[in-house]
Coordinates of C-alpha atoms in Angstrom, one line a residue:
Chain A
X1336 CA -23.4 -3.3 -12.6
X1337 CA -20.0 -4.9 -13.6
X1338 CA -18.5 -8.0 -12.4
X1339 CA -14.9 -9.1 -12.8
X1340 CA -13.7 -12.5 -11.4
X1341 CA -10.2 -13.9 -11.2
X1342 CA -8.6 -16.7 -9.4
X1343 CA -5.2 -16.6 -7.6
X1344 CA -3.3 -19.8 -7.2
X1345 CA -0.9 -20.5 -4.3
X1346 CA 1.5 -23.4 -3.8
X1347 CA 3.4 -22.5 -0.7
X1348 CA 6.8 -24.2 0.1
X1349 CA 5.9 -24.3 3.9
X1350 CA 3.0 -26.1 5.6
X1351 CA 1.8 -22.8 7.1
X1352 CA 2.6 -19.5 5.4
X1353 CA 1.3 -15.9 5.3
X1354 CA 1.4 -14.3 1.8
X1355 CA 0.9 -10.6 1.2
X1356 CA -1.5 -10.2 -1.7
X1357 CA -2.6 -6.5 -1.6
X1358 CA -0.9 -5.7 -4.8
X1359 CA -2.4 -8.7 -6.7
X1360 CA -5.8 -7.6 -5.5
X1361 CA -5.1 -4.0 -6.6
X1362 CA -4.1 -5.1 -10.0
X1363 CA -7.3 -7.1 -10.5
X1364 CA -9.4 -4.1 -9.3
X1365 CA -7.5 -1.9 -11.8
X1366 CA -8.0 -4.3 -14.6
X1367 CA -11.8 -4.5 -13.8
X1368 CA -12.3 -0.8 -14.4
X1369 CA -14.6 -0.7 -11.5
X1370 CA -14.5 2.7 -9.6
X1371 CA -17.2 2.2 -7.0
X1372 CA -18.1 -1.0 -5.3
X1373 CA -16.2 -3.8 -3.5
X1374 CA -14.0 -6.7 -3.9
X1375 CA -14.6 -10.1 -2.3
X1376 CA -11.3 -12.0 -1.6
X1377 CA -12.2 -15.5 -0.4
X1378 CA -10.3 -18.7 0.1
X1379 CA -11.7 -21.6 -1.9
X1380 CA -10.4 -24.2 0.5
X1381 CA -11.3 -25.2 4.0
X1382 CA -7.8 -25.1 5.4
X1383 CA -6.8 -21.6 4.4
X1384 CA -8.0 -18.1 5.2
X1385 CA -7.9 -14.5 4.1
X1386 CA -7.4 -11.6 6.5
X1387 CA -6.6 -7.9 6.6
X1388 CA -3.9 -6.8 9.0
X1389 CA -0.4 -5.3 9.2
X1390 CA 2.5 -6.3 6.8
X1391 CA 5.1 -6.6 9.7
X1392 CA 7.2 -9.7 10.0
X1393 CA 7.2 -9.9 13.8
X1394 CA 3.4 -9.6 14.0
X1395 CA 3.1 -12.3 11.4
X1396 CA 5.1 -14.7 13.5
X1397 CA 3.0 -13.6 16.6
X1398 CA -0.2 -14.4 14.6
X1399 CA 1.2 -17.9 13.7
X1400 CA 2.2 -18.7 17.2
X1401 CA -1.1 -17.5 18.6
X1402 CA -3.1 -19.6 16.1
X1403 CA -1.0 -22.7 17.1
X1404 CA -1.8 -22.0 20.7
X1405 CA -5.6 -21.6 20.2
X1406 CA -5.9 -24.3 17.5
X1407 CA -3.0 -26.6 18.0
X1408 CA -1.7 -29.4 15.8
X1409 CA -2.8 -32.6 17.6
X1410 CA -2.8 -36.3 16.5
X1411 CA -6.2 -36.8 18.1
X1412 CA -8.7 -34.9 16.1
X1413 CA -11.8 -37.1 15.1
X1414 CA -11.4 -35.7 11.6
X1415 CA -8.2 -37.9 11.3
X1416 CA -10.4 -40.9 11.2
X1417 CA -10.7 -40.0 7.5
X1418 CA -7.0 -40.5 7.0
X1419 CA -6.3 -36.7 7.1
X1420 CA -3.8 -35.2 9.6
X1421 CA -5.0 -31.5 9.3
X1422 CA -7.7 -31.1 11.8
X1423 CA -5.8 -28.1 13.2
X1424 CA -5.7 -26.5 9.7
X1425 CA -9.5 -26.4 9.7
X1426 CA -9.7 -24.9 13.1
X1427 CA -7.1 -22.2 12.3
X1428 CA -9.0 -21.3 9.1
X1429 CA -12.2 -20.9 11.1
X1430 CA -10.5 -18.7 13.6
X1431 CA -9.0 -16.3 11.1
X1432 CA -12.0 -16.5 8.8
X1433 CA -11.8 -17.4 5.0
X1434 CA -12.8 -14.1 3.4
X1435 CA -12.8 -10.3 3.5
X1436 CA -14.7 -7.6 1.5
X1437 CA -12.6 -4.6 0.6
X1438 CA -14.5 -1.4 -0.3
X1439 CA -13.6 0.3 -3.6
X1440 CA -13.9 4.1 -3.7
X1441 CA -12.7 6.3 -6.7
X1442 CA -11.0 3.3 -8.2
X1443 CA -8.9 2.5 -5.1
X1444 CA -9.0 0.0 -2.2
X1445 CA -10.6 2.2 0.5
X1446 CA -8.2 1.1 3.2
X1447 CA -6.7 2.8 6.3
X1448 CA -3.0 3.5 6.4
X1449 CA -1.8 0.0 7.6
X1450 CA -4.4 -2.4 6.2
X1451 CA -3.0 -5.1 3.9
X1452 CA -4.6 -8.3 2.6
X1453 CA -3.0 -11.7 3.5
X1454 CA -3.6 -15.1 2.3
X1455 CA -3.1 -17.5 5.2
X1456 CA -2.1 -21.0 4.2
X1457 CA -2.6 -23.7 6.9
X1458 CA -2.1 -26.8 4.8
X1459 CA 0.2 -25.9 2.0
X1460 CA 2.7 -27.6 -0.3
X1461 CA 0.0 -28.1 -3.0
X1462 CA -2.2 -25.9 -5.2
X1463 CA -4.8 -23.8 -3.5
X1464 CA -7.0 -21.1 -5.0
X1465 CA -8.5 -17.8 -3.8
X1466 CA -11.4 -16.1 -5.7
X1467 CA -11.2 -12.3 -6.2
X1468 CA -14.5 -11.0 -7.4
X1469 CA -15.0 -7.3 -8.1
X1470 CA -18.4 -5.9 -8.1
X1471 CA -19.6 -2.4 -8.8
X1472 CA -19.6 0.3 -11.5
Chain B
X452 CA -26.8 0.8 -8.7
X453 CA -26.2 3.5 -6.1
X454 CA -23.3 3.8 -3.7
X455 CA -23.1 6.0 -0.6
X456 CA -19.9 6.2 1.5
X457 CA -19.3 7.8 4.8
X458 CA -16.6 7.6 7.5
X459 CA -17.1 7.4 11.2
X460 CA -14.4 8.8 13.5
X461 CA -13.9 7.4 17.0
X462 CA -11.5 8.7 19.7
X463 CA -12.3 6.6 22.7
X464 CA -11.2 7.7 26.2
X465 CA -10.3 4.1 27.2
X466 CA -7.6 1.9 25.6
X467 CA -10.3 -0.7 25.0
X468 CA -14.0 0.2 24.4
X469 CA -17.1 -1.1 22.7
X470 CA -19.2 1.6 21.0
X471 CA -22.8 0.9 19.9
X472 CA -23.1 2.4 16.4
X473 CA -26.4 0.8 15.0
X474 CA -28.1 4.2 15.0
X475 CA -25.2 5.9 13.2
X476 CA -25.3 3.3 10.5
X477 CA -29.1 3.5 10.2
X478 CA -28.9 7.2 9.7
X479 CA -26.3 6.8 6.9
X480 CA -28.6 4.2 5.2
X481 CA -31.6 6.5 5.5
X482 CA -29.5 9.4 4.0
X483 CA -28.4 7.1 1.1
X484 CA -32.0 6.5 -0.1
X485 CA -31.1 2.9 -0.8
X486 CA -34.0 0.5 -0.1
X487 CA -32.5 -2.9 -1.3
X488 CA -28.9 -3.9 -0.9
X489 CA -26.4 -3.9 1.9
X490 CA -24.1 -1.9 4.0
X491 CA -20.5 -2.7 4.6
X492 CA -19.3 -1.5 8.1
X493 CA -15.5 -2.0 8.3
X494 CA -12.8 -0.8 10.5
X495 CA -10.0 1.0 8.8
X496 CA -7.4 0.1 11.4
X497 CA -5.7 -3.1 12.3
X498 CA -6.3 -2.8 16.0
X499 CA -10.1 -2.4 15.9
X500 CA -13.0 -4.5 14.9
X501 CA -16.7 -4.3 14.1
X502 CA -19.1 -7.0 15.2
X503 CA -22.9 -7.7 15.6
X504 CA -24.2 -8.9 19.0
X505 CA -26.3 -7.9 21.9
X506 CA -26.3 -4.4 23.5
X507 CA -26.2 -5.7 27.0
X508 CA -23.6 -4.2 29.4
X509 CA -22.8 -7.5 31.3
X510 CA -22.2 -9.3 28.0
X511 CA -20.0 -6.6 26.8
X512 CA -17.8 -7.1 29.9
X513 CA -17.8 -10.7 29.3
X514 CA -16.7 -10.3 25.7
X515 CA -13.9 -8.0 26.8
X516 CA -12.6 -10.4 29.5
X517 CA -12.9 -13.3 27.0
X518 CA -10.8 -11.5 24.4
X519 CA -8.2 -10.7 27.1
X520 CA -8.0 -14.4 28.0
X521 CA -7.7 -15.6 24.4
X522 CA -5.5 -12.8 23.1
X523 CA -3.8 -11.4 26.3
X524 CA -1.8 -8.3 26.8
X525 CA 1.8 -9.4 26.9
X526 CA 5.2 -7.7 26.8
X527 CA 6.7 -10.4 24.7
X528 CA 5.1 -10.2 21.3
X529 CA 7.7 -10.1 18.5
X530 CA 5.7 -7.2 17.0
X531 CA 7.0 -5.1 19.9
X532 CA 10.5 -5.1 18.3
X533 CA 9.1 -2.3 16.2
X534 CA 8.6 -0.1 19.3
X535 CA 4.8 -0.8 19.5
X536 CA 3.2 -2.3 22.6
X537 CA 0.0 -3.4 21.1
X538 CA 0.5 -6.9 19.8
X539 CA -2.6 -8.1 21.7
X540 CA -4.7 -5.4 20.0
X541 CA -4.0 -6.9 16.6
X542 CA -4.9 -10.4 17.8
X543 CA -8.1 -9.3 19.5
X544 CA -9.0 -7.5 16.2
X545 CA -8.4 -10.6 14.2
X546 CA -10.5 -12.7 16.6
X547 CA -13.6 -10.4 16.6
X548 CA -13.1 -9.6 12.9
X549 CA -12.9 -6.1 11.3
X550 CA -16.1 -6.0 9.4
X551 CA -19.8 -7.0 8.9
X552 CA -22.2 -6.7 6.1
X553 CA -25.7 -5.8 7.1
X554 CA -28.5 -6.5 4.6
X555 CA -31.0 -3.8 3.7
X556 CA -34.6 -4.7 2.9
X557 CA -37.4 -2.2 2.4
X558 CA -35.1 0.6 3.5
X559 CA -34.3 -0.9 6.9
X560 CA -31.4 -2.9 8.4
X561 CA -32.7 -6.5 8.0
X562 CA -31.8 -7.6 11.5
X563 CA -33.2 -10.0 14.0
X564 CA -34.6 -8.7 17.3
X565 CA -31.3 -8.3 19.2
X566 CA -28.8 -7.7 16.6
X567 CA -26.8 -4.5 17.1
X568 CA -23.6 -3.1 15.5
X569 CA -20.6 -2.4 17.7
X570 CA -17.2 -0.7 17.0
X571 CA -14.6 -2.6 19.1
X572 CA -11.6 -0.4 20.0
X573 CA -8.6 -2.3 21.1
X574 CA -6.0 0.5 21.0
X575 CA -7.9 3.8 21.6
X576 CA -7.1 7.2 22.8
X577 CA -6.5 8.5 19.3
X578 CA -8.5 9.0 16.1
X579 CA -9.6 5.9 14.3
X580 CA -12.0 5.5 11.4
X581 CA -14.7 3.1 10.2
X582 CA -16.0 3.1 6.6
X583 CA -19.7 2.7 6.1
X584 CA -20.4 1.9 2.4
X585 CA -24.1 1.5 1.4
X586 CA -24.6 -0.4 -2.0
X587 CA -27.9 -1.1 -3.7
X588 CA -30.9 0.6 -5.3
Chain C
X899 CA -29.3 -5.1 -10.4
X900 CA -31.6 -7.8 -8.8
X901 CA -32.3 -8.7 -5.3
X902 CA -33.9 -11.8 -3.9
X903 CA -34.4 -12.3 -0.2
X904 CA -35.6 -15.3 1.7
X905 CA -35.4 -16.4 5.2
X906 CA -34.6 -19.9 6.6
X907 CA -36.1 -21.0 9.9
X908 CA -34.4 -23.5 12.2
X909 CA -35.6 -25.2 15.3
X910 CA -32.9 -27.6 16.3
X911 CA -33.7 -30.5 18.7
X912 CA -30.3 -30.1 20.4
X913 CA -28.9 -27.0 22.3
X914 CA -25.9 -26.9 20.0
X915 CA -26.2 -28.2 16.4
X916 CA -24.4 -27.8 13.0
X917 CA -26.8 -27.9 10.1
X918 CA -25.6 -28.3 6.5
X919 CA -27.5 -25.7 4.3
X920 CA -25.6 -25.5 1.0
X921 CA -28.5 -27.1 -0.9
X922 CA -31.0 -24.7 0.6
X923 CA -28.8 -21.7 -0.4
X924 CA -28.3 -23.2 -3.9
X925 CA -32.1 -23.6 -4.3
X926 CA -32.6 -19.9 -3.5
X927 CA -29.9 -18.7 -5.8
X928 CA -31.5 -20.8 -8.6
X929 CA -34.9 -19.4 -7.8
X930 CA -33.5 -15.8 -8.0
X931 CA -32.3 -16.2 -11.5
X932 CA -29.1 -14.3 -10.6
X933 CA -26.1 -15.5 -12.7
X934 CA -23.4 -13.1 -11.5
X935 CA -23.1 -11.6 -8.0
X936 CA -23.1 -13.0 -4.5
X937 CA -25.3 -14.3 -1.8
X938 CA -25.1 -13.2 1.9
X939 CA -26.0 -15.8 4.4
X940 CA -26.3 -14.3 7.7
X941 CA -27.7 -15.4 11.1
X942 CA -30.4 -13.1 12.5
X943 CA -29.6 -14.1 16.1
X944 CA -26.7 -13.3 18.4
X945 CA -26.3 -16.9 19.6
X946 CA -25.9 -18.6 16.1
X947 CA -23.4 -18.4 13.4
X948 CA -22.9 -19.3 9.7
X949 CA -19.6 -20.6 8.4
X950 CA -18.1 -22.4 5.5
X951 CA -16.1 -25.7 6.0
X952 CA -16.1 -29.4 5.4
X953 CA -19.2 -31.6 5.6
X954 CA -17.4 -34.3 7.6
X955 CA -19.0 -35.6 10.9
X956 CA -15.7 -36.1 12.8
X957 CA -14.6 -32.5 11.9
X958 CA -17.9 -31.1 13.1
X959 CA -17.5 -32.8 16.4
X960 CA -13.9 -31.4 16.6
X961 CA -15.3 -28.0 15.9
X962 CA -17.9 -28.3 18.7
X963 CA -15.4 -29.5 21.2
X964 CA -12.9 -26.7 20.2
X965 CA -15.6 -24.0 20.5
X966 CA -16.5 -25.4 24.0
X967 CA -12.8 -25.2 25.0
X968 CA -12.3 -21.6 23.8
X969 CA -15.8 -20.3 24.8
X970 CA -16.8 -22.7 27.6
X971 CA -20.2 -22.9 29.2
X972 CA -19.9 -21.3 32.6
X973 CA -22.4 -20.3 35.3
X974 CA -20.5 -17.1 36.0
X975 CA -20.8 -14.8 32.9
X976 CA -22.0 -11.3 33.8
X977 CA -24.6 -11.6 31.1
X978 CA -26.4 -14.1 33.4
X979 CA -27.4 -11.2 35.6
X980 CA -30.2 -10.7 33.1
X981 CA -31.6 -14.1 33.8
X982 CA -30.0 -15.6 30.7
X983 CA -27.7 -18.7 30.9
X984 CA -26.3 -18.5 27.4
X985 CA -23.2 -16.3 27.8
X986 CA -21.1 -19.0 26.1
X987 CA -23.5 -19.1 23.2
X988 CA -22.7 -15.4 22.4
X989 CA -19.0 -16.0 22.6
X990 CA -19.2 -19.1 20.3
X991 CA -21.1 -17.1 17.8
X992 CA -18.6 -14.3 17.8
X993 CA -15.8 -16.8 17.4
X994 CA -17.3 -18.7 14.4
X995 CA -18.8 -15.4 13.0
X996 CA -22.4 -14.9 12.0
X997 CA -22.2 -14.5 8.2
X998 CA -20.6 -15.5 5.0
X999 CA -20.7 -14.1 1.5
X1000 CA -20.7 -16.7 -1.3
X1001 CA -19.7 -15.6 -4.7
X1002 CA -22.0 -16.6 -7.7
X1003 CA -20.4 -17.1 -11.1
X1004 CA -22.3 -18.5 -14.1
X1005 CA -25.3 -19.2 -11.9
X1006 CA -23.4 -21.4 -9.5
X1007 CA -22.0 -21.0 -6.0
X1008 CA -18.4 -20.3 -6.9
X1009 CA -16.8 -22.7 -4.3
X1010 CA -13.8 -24.9 -4.1
X1011 CA -14.3 -28.7 -4.0
X1012 CA -15.0 -29.1 -0.3
X1013 CA -16.6 -25.9 0.7
X1014 CA -20.0 -26.2 2.3
X1015 CA -22.2 -23.8 4.2
X1016 CA -23.3 -24.6 7.8
X1017 CA -25.7 -23.0 10.2
X1018 CA -24.2 -23.2 13.7
X1019 CA -26.8 -23.2 16.5
X1020 CA -25.4 -22.4 19.9
X1021 CA -28.8 -22.0 21.7
X1022 CA -31.3 -24.0 20.1
X1023 CA -34.6 -25.7 20.8
X1024 CA -36.6 -22.6 19.6
X1025 CA -37.2 -20.9 16.3
X1026 CA -34.2 -19.1 14.8
X1027 CA -33.8 -17.4 11.4
X1028 CA -31.1 -16.9 8.8
X1029 CA -31.4 -14.3 6.0
X1030 CA -30.3 -15.4 2.5
X1031 CA -30.0 -12.3 0.3
X1032 CA -28.9 -12.8 -3.3
X1033 CA -27.6 -9.7 -5.2
X1034 CA -26.5 -9.4 -8.8
X1035 CA -27.7 -9.8 -12.3

């Protein structure tokens, strides 16, 4: 069994941002030489997520608005007693989930026609990392 | 390490539907001959999910109503600028998540007593696929 | 490829509770001797979850309040026709998700600085199990 691990670094200009990373993950899978297996793509922070969905700008705005409705910015989170102001960022990350597993078959991401991988930043404007770990043969 | 990959196809009569697939996944695991490892069950579409919970018809109706409350059908999603009408289907899929990993121990799905695998269709009445990838020894 | 499987048992005093389990998972990974791979941490019940986020008591209260808002206790779930009263526990478990995969690199959980693993109990006061399955080399 082979393992190949890389780390992506993000530093988004905006506080919240959705970054399409399918091509970066594909490049890492190609470099690994692994033909059968899977790749774990997992945020290394507790205010960021990774998800699979459509690369369509309207939908991405819909997702952002929906997350803000279900996990709104708010001054009053208990977490803010620590001096932080990002309680909502934690809740948004929990809702979208922080990781995906993408299957690899015949050396390719085994995706349906519209599946794309996104890094979802909920507390940006500083360095954040995502682990990409390819496992297989 | 062994890999065994199959694809399930669904074409649900209803727009939204919850299909119990534990037995289909078990059959694929048995066919693979893999005794230790895991099986990834992952929707290949961005308007469908896969989850693990109870096979109880009342609960399934509760889940459907709850998803409609948190991610309602709505004419006004920006995504509809593309001509689509399924913005809510994308959000429901993000909420329920599109994949699960089931551990395999001694040749069996290593589940608790009530855990069952469901395919959650949020935009049906056409062919949709789920990848079932068994990995282990 | 090596596999090492253990089961954690929880019996929380409270109906809902969030239990920090990173050290228990680390101990199992150490015992496995696996240096490269991953560990699946997955609730074996349909009214409990596993998530990765911050070990900060204010945030944990925020998460609990937020889950109660989005998936409230309610007498009227159809699931209660079975005699159960825990419809909300199922929905909370679906929202937080029942499992995580933690990458292992150089014998350690390959986490960012604040990532911690939590068992989220939504229907406690009885024995519940979590499977911890380490896979790699």
